[in-house]
CSV table of C-alpha atoms and ligand atoms in Angstrom, one decimal:
chain,number,residue,atom,x,y,z
A,1,MET,CA,-0.3,0.0,0.3
A,2,LYS,CA,1.2,3.1,-1.1
A,3,ASN,CA,-1.3,4.9,0.7
A,4,PHE,CA,-2.9,4.1,4.2
A,5,PRO,CA,-6.8,5.1,3.8
A,6,MET,CA,-8.0,7.0,7.7
A,7,PHE,CA,-10.1,9.7,8.5
A,8,LEU,CA,-10.2,13.2,9.1
A,9,ARG,CA,-11.6,14.6,11.8
A,10,MET,CA,-13.4,17.9,9.7
A,11,ASP,CA,-16.4,19.0,12.8
A,12,GLY,CA,-15.3,22.1,13.6
A,13,ARG,CA,-12.2,22.4,11.5
A,14,ARG,CA,-10.9,24.5,8.4
A,15,VAL,CA,-10.8,22.8,4.8
A,16,VAL,CA,-9.5,25.5,2.1
A,17,ILE,CA,-10.4,25.3,-1.6
A,18,CYS,CA,-8.2,27.6,-3.2
A,19,GLY,CA,-9.3,27.8,-7.7
A,20,SER,CA,-13.0,29.7,-8.4
A,21,GLY,CA,-13.6,26.6,-11.3
A,22,ALA,CA,-15.5,23.2,-12.0
A,23,GLU,CA,-12.8,21.4,-9.9
A,24,ALA,CA,-12.9,23.1,-7.4
A,25,ALA,CA,-16.7,23.2,-7.5
A,26,ARG,CA,-16.6,19.2,-6.7
A,27,LYS,CA,-14.4,19.3,-4.2
A,28,ALA,CA,-16.6,22.0,-2.4
A,29,ARG,CA,-19.5,19.2,-3.8
A,30,LEU,CA,-17.3,17.0,-1.4
A,31,ILE,CA,-17.2,19.0,1.3
A,32,LEU,CA,-20.4,20.4,2.1
A,33,LYS,CA,-21.6,16.8,3.3
A,34,THR,CA,-19.1,17.0,6.0
A,35,GLU,CA,-19.0,19.6,9.5
A,36,ALA,CA,-15.9,21.5,8.2
A,37,GLU,CA,-15.9,25.2,7.5
A,38,ILE,CA,-14.6,25.9,3.7
A,39,VAL,CA,-13.2,28.7,2.8
A,40,ILE,CA,-12.4,29.4,-1.2
A,41,LEU,CA,-9.9,30.9,-2.1
A,42,GLY,CA,-9.8,32.8,-5.5
A,43,ARG,CA,-12.1,35.5,-7.7
A,44,ASP,CA,-14.9,35.2,-10.5
A,45,LEU,CA,-16.1,32.1,-8.6
A,46,ASP,CA,-17.8,29.9,-10.7
A,47,PRO,CA,-21.7,29.5,-9.8
A,48,GLU,CA,-22.4,27.5,-7.3
A,49,LEU,CA,-19.0,28.7,-5.1
A,50,ALA,CA,-20.4,31.5,-5.4
A,51,GLY,CA,-24.1,30.6,-4.5
A,52,LEU,CA,-21.9,28.5,-1.1
A,53,ALA,CA,-20.8,32.4,-0.4
A,54,ALA,CA,-23.7,34.2,-1.2
A,55,SER,CA,-25.3,32.2,1.2
A,56,GLY,CA,-22.7,31.5,4.6
A,57,ARG,CA,-21.8,27.8,4.1
A,58,ALA,CA,-18.5,29.8,2.5
A,59,VAL,CA,-16.0,32.1,2.9
A,60,GLN,CA,-14.8,33.3,0.6
A,61,HIS,CA,-11.0,35.2,0.6
A,62,GLU,CA,-10.4,36.9,-2.7
A,63,GLU,CA,-6.7,37.0,-2.4
A,64,LEU,CA,-4.2,34.8,-0.3
A,65,ARG,CA,-4.4,36.5,3.0
A,66,PRO,CA,-2.1,35.5,6.1
A,67,ASP,CA,-4.6,34.1,8.4
A,68,THR,CA,-6.3,32.0,4.8
A,69,PHE,CA,-4.5,28.7,5.9
A,70,GLU,CA,-4.6,29.0,9.7
A,71,GLY,CA,-6.1,26.0,11.0
A,72,ALA,CA,-6.9,24.7,8.2
A,73,VAL,CA,-7.3,20.6,8.1
A,74,LEU,CA,-8.0,19.8,4.9
A,75,ALA,CA,-6.0,21.7,1.2
A,76,PHE,CA,-7.6,21.9,-2.5
A,77,VAL,CA,-5.8,23.1,-4.5
A,78,ALA,CA,-7.2,23.9,-8.3
A,79,THR,CA,-5.8,27.2,-9.6
A,80,GLY,CA,-4.4,25.4,-13.1
A,81,CYS,CA,-1.2,26.8,-12.8
A,82,GLU,CA,2.0,25.2,-12.2
A,83,ALA,CA,3.3,28.2,-9.7
A,84,THR,CA,1.3,29.1,-8.4
A,85,ASP,CA,-0.3,26.1,-7.1
A,86,ALA,CA,3.2,25.2,-5.7
A,87,ALA,CA,3.7,28.3,-3.5
A,88,LEU,CA,-0.6,27.8,-2.2
A,89,LYS,CA,1.0,24.0,-1.5
A,90,ALA,CA,3.4,25.3,0.6
A,91,GLY,CA,1.1,27.4,3.2
A,92,ALA,CA,-1.2,25.1,3.4
A,93,ARG,CA,1.9,22.4,4.8
A,94,LYS,CA,3.8,24.7,6.1
A,95,ALA,CA,-0.3,25.7,8.3
A,96,GLY,CA,-0.4,22.4,9.1
A,97,ALA,CA,-3.0,20.7,6.6
A,98,VAL,CA,-3.0,18.0,4.4
A,99,VAL,CA,-2.6,18.7,0.4
A,100,ASN,CA,-3.8,17.7,-1.9
A,101,VAL,CA,-3.5,19.4,-5.2
A,102,ILE,CA,-5.9,18.4,-8.6
A,103,ASP,CA,-4.5,16.8,-11.9
A,104,ARG,CA,-0.3,16.6,-9.8
A,105,PRO,CA,-0.4,13.4,-8.3
A,106,GLU,CA,3.3,14.0,-7.8
A,107,MET,CA,2.7,17.6,-5.5
A,108,CYS,CA,-0.4,15.9,-3.3
A,109,ASP,CA,0.0,14.3,0.7
A,110,ALA,CA,-3.2,12.4,0.1
A,111,PHE,CA,-5.8,11.9,-2.6
A,112,THR,CA,-9.1,11.7,-2.3
A,113,PRO,CA,-11.4,8.4,-2.6
A,114,SER,CA,-14.4,7.0,-4.5
A,115,ILE,CA,-16.9,7.6,-1.3
A,116,VAL,CA,-19.8,5.6,-0.4
A,117,ASP,CA,-22.2,7.4,1.5
A,118,ARG,CA,-24.3,6.4,4.4
A,119,ASP,CA,-23.2,8.7,7.0
A,120,PRO,CA,-21.8,7.9,9.3
A,121,VAL,CA,-21.6,4.6,7.5
A,122,VAL,CA,-18.8,5.7,4.8
A,123,VAL,CA,-16.8,3.7,2.4
A,124,ALA,CA,-13.2,5.4,0.3
A,125,ILE,CA,-12.3,3.7,-2.4
A,126,GLY,CA,-9.1,3.7,-4.2
A,127,THR,CA,-6.8,2.3,-6.3
A,128,GLU,CA,-4.0,4.6,-6.1
A,129,GLY,CA,-4.8,5.8,-9.0
A,130,THR,CA,-4.4,2.7,-10.9
A,131,ALA,CA,-7.7,2.9,-12.1
A,132,PRO,CA,-10.6,5.5,-11.3
A,133,VAL,CA,-12.5,3.5,-14.0
A,134,LEU,CA,-12.5,0.7,-11.9
A,135,GLY,CA,-12.9,2.5,-8.8
A,136,ARG,CA,-15.5,3.8,-9.7
A,137,ALA,CA,-17.7,1.0,-10.4
A,138,ILE,CA,-16.7,-0.6,-7.7
A,139,ARG,CA,-18.5,3.3,-6.1
A,140,SER,CA,-21.1,1.5,-8.0
A,141,GLU,CA,-21.3,-2.0,-6.5
A,142,VAL,CA,-20.9,-1.5,-3.2
A,143,GLU,CA,-23.3,1.9,-3.3
A,144,GLN,CA,-26.2,-2.2,-4.5
A,145,MET,CA,-25.2,-3.2,-1.6
A,146,LEU,CA,-25.8,-1.0,1.5
A,147,SER,CA,-29.5,0.0,2.1
A,148,PRO,CA,-30.1,3.3,2.1
A,149,ARG,CA,-31.1,2.9,5.2
A,150,VAL,CA,-27.8,1.7,6.6
A,151,GLY,CA,-26.7,5.8,7.8
A,152,GLY,CA,-29.9,5.7,10.0
A,153,PHE,CA,-29.3,2.4,11.1
A,154,ALA,CA,-26.0,2.9,12.4
A,155,ALA,CA,-26.4,6.7,14.0
A,156,LEU,CA,-29.5,4.7,16.2
A,157,ALA,CA,-26.9,2.7,17.7
A,158,GLY,CA,-24.8,5.3,18.0
A,159,ARG,CA,-27.1,7.0,19.9
A,160,LEU,CA,-27.2,4.0,22.2
A,161,ARG,CA,-23.6,2.8,22.6
A,162,ASP,CA,-23.1,4.8,26.1
A,163,ALA,CA,-26.7,3.0,27.3
A,164,VAL,CA,-25.9,-0.6,26.3
A,165,ALA,CA,-21.4,0.2,27.7
A,166,GLU,CA,-23.5,0.5,30.7
A,167,ARG,CA,-26.0,-2.2,31.3
A,168,VAL,CA,-25.1,-4.9,28.6
A,169,PRO,CA,-22.5,-6.5,30.7
A,170,HIS,CA,-19.0,-6.8,29.0
A,171,HIS,CA,-19.5,-10.2,27.8
A,172,GLY,CA,-22.9,-10.1,26.8
A,173,ARG,CA,-22.3,-6.8,24.2
A,174,ARG,CA,-21.1,-8.5,21.2
A,175,ALA,CA,-24.3,-11.1,20.5
A,176,PHE,CA,-26.4,-7.8,21.7
A,177,TRP,CA,-24.9,-6.6,18.6
A,178,GLN,CA,-25.1,-9.1,16.6
A,179,TRP,CA,-28.5,-9.3,17.2
A,180,ALA,CA,-29.2,-5.6,16.9
A,181,PHE,CA,-27.5,-5.6,12.9
A,182,TRP,CA,-28.6,-9.5,12.0
A,183,GLY,CA,-31.7,-9.6,13.9
A,184,ALA,CA,-35.2,-7.8,14.1
A,185,PRO,CA,-33.6,-4.6,15.2
A,186,PHE,CA,-32.5,-3.8,11.6
A,187,GLN,CA,-34.8,-5.5,10.1
A,188,ALA,CA,-37.6,-2.9,10.8
A,189,HIS,CA,-35.6,-0.8,10.6
A,190,GLU,CA,-35.4,-2.0,6.9
A,191,ALA,CA,-38.9,-1.6,6.4
A,192,GLY,CA,-39.6,1.8,7.7
A,193,ARG,CA,-40.4,1.0,10.7
A,194,GLU,CA,-38.3,3.1,13.1
A,195,SER,CA,-39.8,3.6,16.2
A,196,ALA,CA,-40.3,-0.3,16.8
A,197,ALA,CA,-36.7,-0.3,15.7
A,198,ALA,CA,-36.0,1.2,18.6
A,199,ASP,CA,-38.2,0.0,21.0
A,200,MET,CA,-36.8,-2.9,20.7
A,201,LEU,CA,-33.3,-2.4,21.1
A,202,LYS,CA,-33.8,-0.4,24.3
A,203,ALA,CA,-37.2,-3.4,25.7
A,204,ALA,CA,-34.3,-4.9,25.1
A,205,LEU,CA,-31.7,-2.5,27.2
A,206,GLU,CA,-34.3,-2.3,29.8
A,207,THR,CA,-34.8,-6.3,30.6
A,208,GLY,CA,-31.0,-7.0,29.5
A,209,GLU,CA,-32.2,-10.1,28.1
A,210,LEU,CA,-32.2,-10.7,24.2
A,211,PRO,CA,-35.5,-11.2,22.9
A,212,GLU,CA,-36.1,-15.2,21.9
A,213,SER,CA,-35.1,-14.9,18.3
A,214,GLU,CA,-37.6,-15.5,15.8
A,215,GLY,CA,-36.6,-18.6,13.0
A,216,HIS,CA,-37.3,-17.6,9.4
A,217,ILE,CA,-37.1,-19.1,6.8
A,218,SER,CA,-36.4,-17.7,2.8
A,219,LEU,CA,-37.0,-19.6,-0.1
A,220,VAL,CA,-34.1,-17.5,-1.7
A,221,GLY,CA,-33.2,-17.6,-6.6
A,222,ALA,CA,-29.7,-17.6,-6.9
A,223,GLY,CA,-30.7,-17.0,-10.3
A,224,PRO,CA,-28.9,-18.9,-13.0
A,225,GLY,CA,-25.6,-18.6,-12.0
A,226,ALA,CA,-24.3,-15.6,-12.8
A,227,ARG,CA,-23.6,-13.9,-9.3
A,228,ASP,CA,-24.4,-10.3,-11.2
A,229,LEU,CA,-28.1,-11.9,-11.6
A,230,LEU,CA,-29.3,-12.1,-8.3
A,231,THR,CA,-31.4,-9.6,-6.7
A,232,LEU,CA,-30.6,-7.3,-4.3
A,233,ARG,CA,-32.6,-9.0,-1.8
A,234,ALA,CA,-32.2,-11.9,-2.0
A,235,VAL,CA,-28.5,-10.7,-1.2
A,236,ARG,CA,-29.6,-9.4,1.2
A,237,ARG,CA,-30.8,-12.4,3.1
A,238,LEU,CA,-27.7,-14.1,2.1
A,239,GLN,CA,-26.1,-11.6,4.5
A,240,GLU,CA,-28.4,-11.6,7.1
A,241,ALA,CA,-28.5,-16.3,7.4
A,242,ASP,CA,-27.4,-18.1,9.7
A,243,VAL,CA,-27.2,-21.1,7.5
A,244,ILE,CA,-27.7,-21.7,3.7
A,245,PHE,CA,-29.1,-24.8,2.1
A,246,TYR,CA,-27.2,-24.9,-2.0
A,247,ASP,CA,-28.1,-26.5,-4.4
A,248,ARG,CA,-25.9,-28.6,-6.8
A,249,LEU,CA,-27.0,-25.9,-9.7
A,250,VAL,CA,-25.8,-23.4,-7.0
A,251,ASP,CA,-22.7,-21.5,-8.8
A,252,PRO,CA,-19.8,-21.2,-6.5
A,253,GLU,CA,-19.6,-17.4,-7.0
A,254,VAL,CA,-22.4,-16.9,-5.6
A,255,LEU,CA,-22.5,-18.4,-2.0
A,256,GLU,CA,-19.2,-16.3,-1.8
A,257,LEU,CA,-22.5,-13.0,-1.0
A,258,ALA,CA,-22.7,-14.7,2.0
A,259,ARG,CA,-22.0,-14.2,5.8
A,260,ARG,CA,-18.7,-15.7,6.3
A,261,ASP,CA,-19.9,-17.4,9.4
A,262,ALA,CA,-22.9,-18.4,7.8
A,263,ASP,CA,-23.2,-22.4,7.9
A,264,ARG,CA,-23.4,-23.4,4.0
A,265,ILE,CA,-24.6,-26.7,3.7
A,266,TYR,CA,-24.7,-28.9,0.3
A,267,VAL,CA,-27.7,-31.0,-0.3
A,268,GLY,CA,-27.4,-31.6,-3.5
A,269,LYS,CA,-30.5,-32.4,-5.9
A,270,GLU,CA,-29.9,-34.0,-8.8
A,271,VAL,CA,-32.9,-34.4,-11.8
A,272,GLY,CA,-34.0,-37.1,-10.6
A,273,GLN,CA,-32.3,-38.5,-8.2
A,274,HIS,CA,-31.4,-36.8,-4.6
A,275,ALA,CA,-28.6,-37.4,-2.9
A,276,TRP,CA,-31.0,-35.8,0.5
A,277,PRO,CA,-34.5,-36.8,-0.1
A,278,GLN,CA,-37.2,-33.8,-0.6
A,279,GLN,CA,-38.4,-34.8,2.8
A,280,LYS,CA,-35.4,-34.6,4.7
A,281,ILE,CA,-34.7,-31.6,3.1
A,282,ASP,CA,-38.4,-30.3,4.0
A,283,ARG,CA,-37.1,-31.7,8.2
A,284,VAL,CA,-34.0,-30.2,8.3
A,285,ILE,CA,-34.7,-26.4,7.4
A,286,VAL,CA,-37.8,-26.8,10.3
A,287,ALA,CA,-35.7,-27.3,13.0
A,288,GLU,CA,-32.4,-24.7,11.7
A,289,ALA,CA,-35.8,-22.4,12.3
A,290,LEU,CA,-37.1,-24.1,15.6
A,291,LYS,CA,-33.7,-23.1,16.7
A,292,GLY,CA,-33.9,-19.8,15.8
A,293,ARG,CA,-32.1,-19.3,13.2
A,294,ARG,CA,-32.6,-16.8,10.4
A,295,VAL,CA,-32.6,-20.2,7.4
A,296,VAL,CA,-31.6,-19.5,3.6
A,297,ARG,CA,-33.2,-22.0,0.6
A,298,LEU,CA,-31.5,-20.9,-1.6
A,299,LYS,CA,-32.5,-22.9,-5.2
A,300,SER,CA,-31.2,-21.7,-8.4
A,301,GLY,CA,-33.4,-19.4,-11.2
A,302,ASP,CA,-37.1,-18.8,-9.1
A,303,PRO,CA,-37.8,-20.7,-6.5
A,304,SER,CA,-41.3,-21.1,-7.5
A,305,ILE,CA,-39.9,-22.8,-10.9
A,306,PHE,CA,-39.4,-26.8,-11.0
A,307,GLY,CA,-37.8,-25.7,-7.6
A,308,ARG,CA,-40.2,-27.7,-5.1
A,309,ALA,CA,-40.9,-24.7,-2.6
A,310,SER,CA,-45.0,-25.7,-1.9
A,311,GLU,CA,-43.2,-28.9,0.0
A,312,GLU,CA,-40.8,-26.3,1.9
A,313,ILE,CA,-44.2,-24.1,2.4
A,314,ALA,CA,-46.3,-27.1,3.4
A,315,ALA,CA,-43.3,-27.6,6.1
A,316,ALA,CA,-42.5,-24.6,7.1
A,317,ARG,CA,-46.2,-23.5,8.2
A,318,ALA,CA,-46.8,-26.5,9.6
A,319,ALA,CA,-44.0,-25.9,12.0
A,320,GLY,CA,-45.4,-22.4,12.2
A,321,ILE,CA,-42.3,-20.4,11.2
A,322,GLU,CA,-43.3,-17.9,9.2
A,323,VAL,CA,-41.1,-18.5,5.6
A,324,GLU,CA,-40.8,-16.3,2.4
A,325,ILE,CA,-40.2,-16.3,-1.6
A,326,VAL,CA,-37.5,-14.4,-3.2
A,327,PRO,CA,-37.6,-14.6,-6.0
A,328,GLY,CA,-34.6,-14.5,-8.4
A,329,ILE,CA,-33.9,-14.5,-12.4
A,330,THR,CA,-35.6,-18.5,-13.4
A,331,ALA,CA,-33.1,-20.3,-16.5
A,332,ALA,CA,-35.2,-19.5,-19.6
A,333,SER,CA,-35.3,-16.1,-19.1
A,334,ALA,CA,-31.0,-16.3,-19.5
A,335,ALA,CA,-31.9,-18.6,-22.0
A,336,ALA,CA,-33.0,-15.8,-23.9
A,337,ALA,CA,-31.3,-13.4,-22.6
A,338,SER,CA,-28.4,-14.9,-23.8
A,339,ILE,CA,-29.4,-15.7,-27.2
A,340,MET,CA,-31.2,-12.3,-27.3
A,341,VAL,CA,-34.7,-14.2,-28.6
A,342,PRO,CA,-37.3,-12.5,-26.3
A,343,LEU,CA,-39.6,-15.1,-25.0
A,344,THR,CA,-42.8,-13.9,-26.1
A,345,GLU,CA,-42.8,-12.3,-30.0
A,346,ARG,CA,-45.7,-9.7,-30.3
A,347,GLY,CA,-48.0,-11.3,-33.9
A,348,GLU,CA,-45.7,-14.6,-33.7
A,349,THR,CA,-45.8,-15.8,-29.8
A,350,ASP,CA,-48.9,-14.6,-28.1
A,351,SER,CA,-48.4,-17.5,-25.7
A,352,PHE,CA,-45.3,-18.7,-23.4
A,353,ALA,CA,-45.2,-21.9,-21.4
A,354,VAL,CA,-43.3,-23.2,-19.6
A,355,THR,CA,-42.6,-26.9,-18.8
A,356,THR,CA,-40.5,-30.2,-18.0
A,357,GLY,CA,-39.2,-33.2,-19.1
A,358,VAL,CA,-38.9,-35.6,-15.9
A,359,CYS,CA,-41.6,-35.5,-13.9
A,360,ARG,CA,-42.6,-37.2,-10.1
A,361,PRO,CA,-41.9,-41.5,-10.3
A,362,GLY,CA,-45.1,-42.9,-12.0
A,363,ASP,CA,-47.2,-39.6,-13.4
A,364,ALA,CA,-47.9,-39.5,-16.3
A,365,ASN,CA,-45.6,-37.2,-19.2
A,366,PRO,CA,-47.3,-33.2,-18.9
A,367,ASP,CA,-49.7,-32.9,-21.9
A,368,ARG,CA,-48.0,-32.3,-24.5
A,369,SER,CA,-50.1,-31.5,-28.0
A,370,LEU,CA,-51.6,-28.5,-25.8
A,371,LEU,CA,-47.7,-26.7,-26.1
A,372,ALA,CA,-47.3,-27.6,-29.8
A,373,ARG,CA,-50.3,-24.7,-30.5
A,374,PRO,CA,-50.2,-21.9,-33.3
A,375,GLY,CA,-48.5,-18.8,-31.6
A,376,THR,CA,-47.1,-20.8,-28.5
A,377,SER,CA,-43.1,-20.8,-27.4
A,378,LEU,CA,-42.5,-22.5,-25.1
A,379,ALA,CA,-38.9,-23.6,-22.6
A,380,ILE,CA,-38.4,-27.0,-22.0
A,381,TYR,CA,-36.2,-27.8,-18.5
A,382,MET,CA,-34.8,-30.3,-17.9
A,383,GLY,CA,-35.5,-32.2,-21.0
A,384,VAL,CA,-32.0,-33.0,-22.6
A,385,GLU,CA,-32.6,-37.0,-21.8
A,386,LYS,CA,-35.5,-36.5,-23.3
A,387,ALA,CA,-34.9,-34.7,-25.7
A,388,ALA,CA,-36.3,-37.6,-28.4
A,389,GLU,CA,-39.0,-38.0,-27.4
A,390,ILE,CA,-39.9,-34.5,-26.4
A,391,GLN,CA,-39.3,-34.0,-30.1
A,392,ALA,CA,-41.4,-37.2,-31.2
A,393,ASP,CA,-44.7,-35.6,-29.0
A,394,LEU,CA,-45.3,-32.4,-29.9
A,395,ILE,CA,-44.0,-33.7,-33.9
A,396,ALA,CA,-46.9,-35.7,-33.5
A,397,ALA,CA,-49.0,-33.5,-31.9
A,398,GLY,CA,-49.0,-31.4,-35.2
A,399,ALA,CA,-46.3,-28.4,-34.4
A,400,PRO,CA,-43.8,-28.2,-37.6
A,401,ALA,CA,-40.9,-30.6,-37.7
A,402,ALA,CA,-39.7,-26.3,-38.8
A,403,CYS,CA,-40.1,-24.9,-35.6
A,404,PRO,CA,-37.4,-23.2,-34.4
A,405,VAL,CA,-35.4,-24.2,-31.2
A,406,ASP,CA,-33.0,-23.6,-29.3
A,407,ILE,CA,-31.2,-25.6,-27.5
A,408,VAL,CA,-29.0,-23.4,-24.3
A,409,SER,CA,-26.5,-24.7,-21.6
A,410,ASN,CA,-25.8,-23.0,-18.3
A,411,ALA,CA,-27.0,-19.7,-19.4
A,412,SER,CA,-25.3,-17.1,-18.1
A,413,THR,CA,-21.8,-18.2,-16.7
A,414,ALA,CA,-18.5,-19.4,-18.8
A,415,ARG,CA,-19.6,-22.7,-18.9
A,416,GLU,CA,-22.3,-21.8,-21.1
A,417,ARG,CA,-23.0,-22.9,-24.6
A,418,HIS,CA,-25.4,-22.9,-27.1
A,419,ALA,CA,-26.9,-24.3,-30.6
A,420,ALA,CA,-30.1,-23.6,-33.1
A,421,ALA,CA,-31.6,-26.4,-34.7
A,422,THR,CA,-35.5,-27.2,-35.3
A,423,LEU,CA,-38.4,-29.2,-34.0
A,424,GLY,CA,-37.1,-32.3,-36.2
A,425,THR,CA,-33.0,-31.9,-36.0
A,426,LEU,CA,-32.9,-31.5,-32.0
A,427,ALA,CA,-32.8,-34.5,-30.5
A,428,GLU,CA,-29.8,-35.0,-32.9
A,429,THR,CA,-28.2,-31.7,-32.5
A,430,ILE,CA,-27.9,-32.4,-28.7
A,431,ARG,CA,-26.0,-35.8,-29.0
A,432,ARG,CA,-24.1,-34.8,-31.8
A,433,GLU,CA,-23.3,-31.2,-29.9
A,434,LYS,CA,-23.3,-33.6,-27.1
A,435,LEU,CA,-24.6,-30.1,-25.3
A,436,PRO,CA,-24.5,-31.3,-21.0
A,437,SER,CA,-27.8,-30.2,-18.9
A,438,PRO,CA,-28.3,-28.1,-17.3
A,439,ALA,CA,-29.8,-26.8,-20.7
A,440,ILE,CA,-33.0,-24.8,-21.2
A,441,LEU,CA,-34.9,-26.4,-24.8
A,442,PHE,CA,-36.1,-23.2,-26.2
A,443,LEU,CA,-39.2,-23.9,-29.1
A,444,ARG,CA,-41.4,-20.9,-31.0
A,445,HIS,CA,-44.1,-21.6,-32.9
A,446,PRO,CA,-44.7,-18.5,-34.8
A,447,LYS,CA,-48.3,-18.2,-35.9
A,448,SER,CA,-46.5,-17.4,-39.5
A,449,LEU,CA,-44.5,-20.9,-39.7
A,450,ALA,CA,-48.3,-22.4,-38.8
A,451,ALA,CA,-49.9,-20.5,-41.5
A,452,ALA,CA,-47.5,-21.9,-44.4
A,453,ASP,CA,-47.3,-24.7,-42.6
A,454,ALA,CA,-50.9,-24.9,-43.8
A,455,GLN,CA,-50.6,-24.0,-47.1
A,456,ALA,CA,-48.1,-26.5,-48.0
A,457,ILE,CA,-50.3,-29.1,-46.4
A,458,ARG,CA,-52.9,-27.7,-48.3
A,459,ALA,CA,-50.5,-27.4,-51.8
A,460,ALA,CA,-49.8,-30.8,-51.0
F,501,LIG,N1,-35.6,-23.4,-10.2
F,501,LIG,C1,-34.5,-23.8,-11.4
F,501,LIG,C2,-35.1,-25.0,-12.5
F,501,LIG,C3,-34.4,-25.4,-11.8
F,501,LIG,S1,-34.6,-27.4,-12.6
F,501,LIG,C4,-35.1,-22.1,-12.3
F,501,LIG,O1,-36.2,-21.1,-11.8
F,501,LIG,O2,-34.2,-21.9,-13.5
F,501,LIG,C5,-33.4,-27.6,-13.4
F,501,LIG,C6,-33.4,-27.5,-15.0
F,501,LIG,O3,-33.2,-25.7,-14.8
F,501,LIG,C7,-32.6,-27.7,-15.3
F,501,LIG,O4,-33.0,-28.9,-16.4
F,501,LIG,C8,-32.2,-27.1,-16.7
F,501,LIG,O5,-33.0,-27.0,-17.2
F,501,LIG,C9,-32.6,-25.8,-15.9
F,501,LIG,N2,-31.2,-24.5,-15.5
F,501,LIG,C10,-30.9,-24.2,-14.1
F,501,LIG,N3,-30.2,-23.7,-14.5
F,501,LIG,C11,-29.8,-23.6,-15.8
F,501,LIG,C12,-28.5,-22.9,-16.4
F,501,LIG,N4,-28.0,-21.6,-16.1
F,501,LIG,N5,-29.2,-22.9,-17.7
F,501,LIG,C13,-29.7,-24.0,-18.3
F,501,LIG,N6,-31.0,-24.5,-17.6
F,501,LIG,C14,-30.5,-24.1,-16.7
């Protein structure tokens, strides 16, 4: 590390901004977030700076005065003239200020980071000047991760710190704050119930005991694989979880978003054969929640599509445990996005159906004749091994062999593969191209193809 990050104390201290243009105004905008006294050194101020001076939020020194840098903690120098910058830098340093000269890194004592501001929670990101664009990209990721309310909750915690120190014995403090930040108070605050959050904290301080934490099960959609196709809510649930049960298809990248000390339990469901029988999963997630833990049942794609969610919901309800679904991006959406073929197309495919190649053992196949109608597009899950049978069924039901079918394996991941086929060549294409599971077979029976087919039949 060439630069070491620190937070400068700003309240009641002076920051001098030397310059009158847009760069100076940008720095002023940053410093305005703080409680520092702002002195602007310059004439012919940019309208924003002039406004600050006129409102009294900043003091303008038209020229350098003996007291300009007096008591300054920080000085930004942005006159644009090298000699003037150097002279001002020397003056500011002599007064004990940390100096940042805009666009002259060799003259700087310190650099301004990219900032995510959830005052009093502040995240500063620096790349030591190697990659400002990367710094900004990281900032926007952090922006998305941190709820807009986290600062408000941290401020509330700050106001209660002394009371906690007074009333909660030393050995219990960590547990208190963990409960506050990962448990019910934070969640209430997140949901906009700020007074309820404060009341819970105060009640716990009053009694000196943490309320029994209530277990909770969240069926979370992990999306098709790519980490950035997770929803913000899914990320939050992963970070809150005490224990995560995940499937074979959940990408390891996604699990990295969980809290480090969360338990991760692989339940390894494979299509058709279960490492853990579903009843065992139902039982164990409920048992964990009954201990008061926050359980995430992480499922690929969307939990409500071929995810056996109803069995887990029923098990949770039977045990009186709160349960929710956090929707995710299903594999069909990811496949359609990858090949840039929308799931529906106005005038061609007005219906979109989702079906599976594999049903409960012993059940009859879905009635595929209903799925082959003109104007329908069809996403077939778990269909790779059953491609020949599906192909035969759909053709027998009257779907033209010329219907386009795309096969997309591992959509949205680095292992993604795609082949275009027709209904008539579907099974052979999968065999020839060795397209692996998991894959979506995405078939369209467009109205125009149906019309052309009918015409051909009439002509024959
Ligand atoms: N709940 C999941 C589906 C689970 S069933 C969802 O909404 O996506 C498992 C099937 O999903 C696989 O057999 C395959 O057909 C499909 N699937 C899951 N992930 C996939 C991916 N990344 N690419 C293509 N198909 C996928």
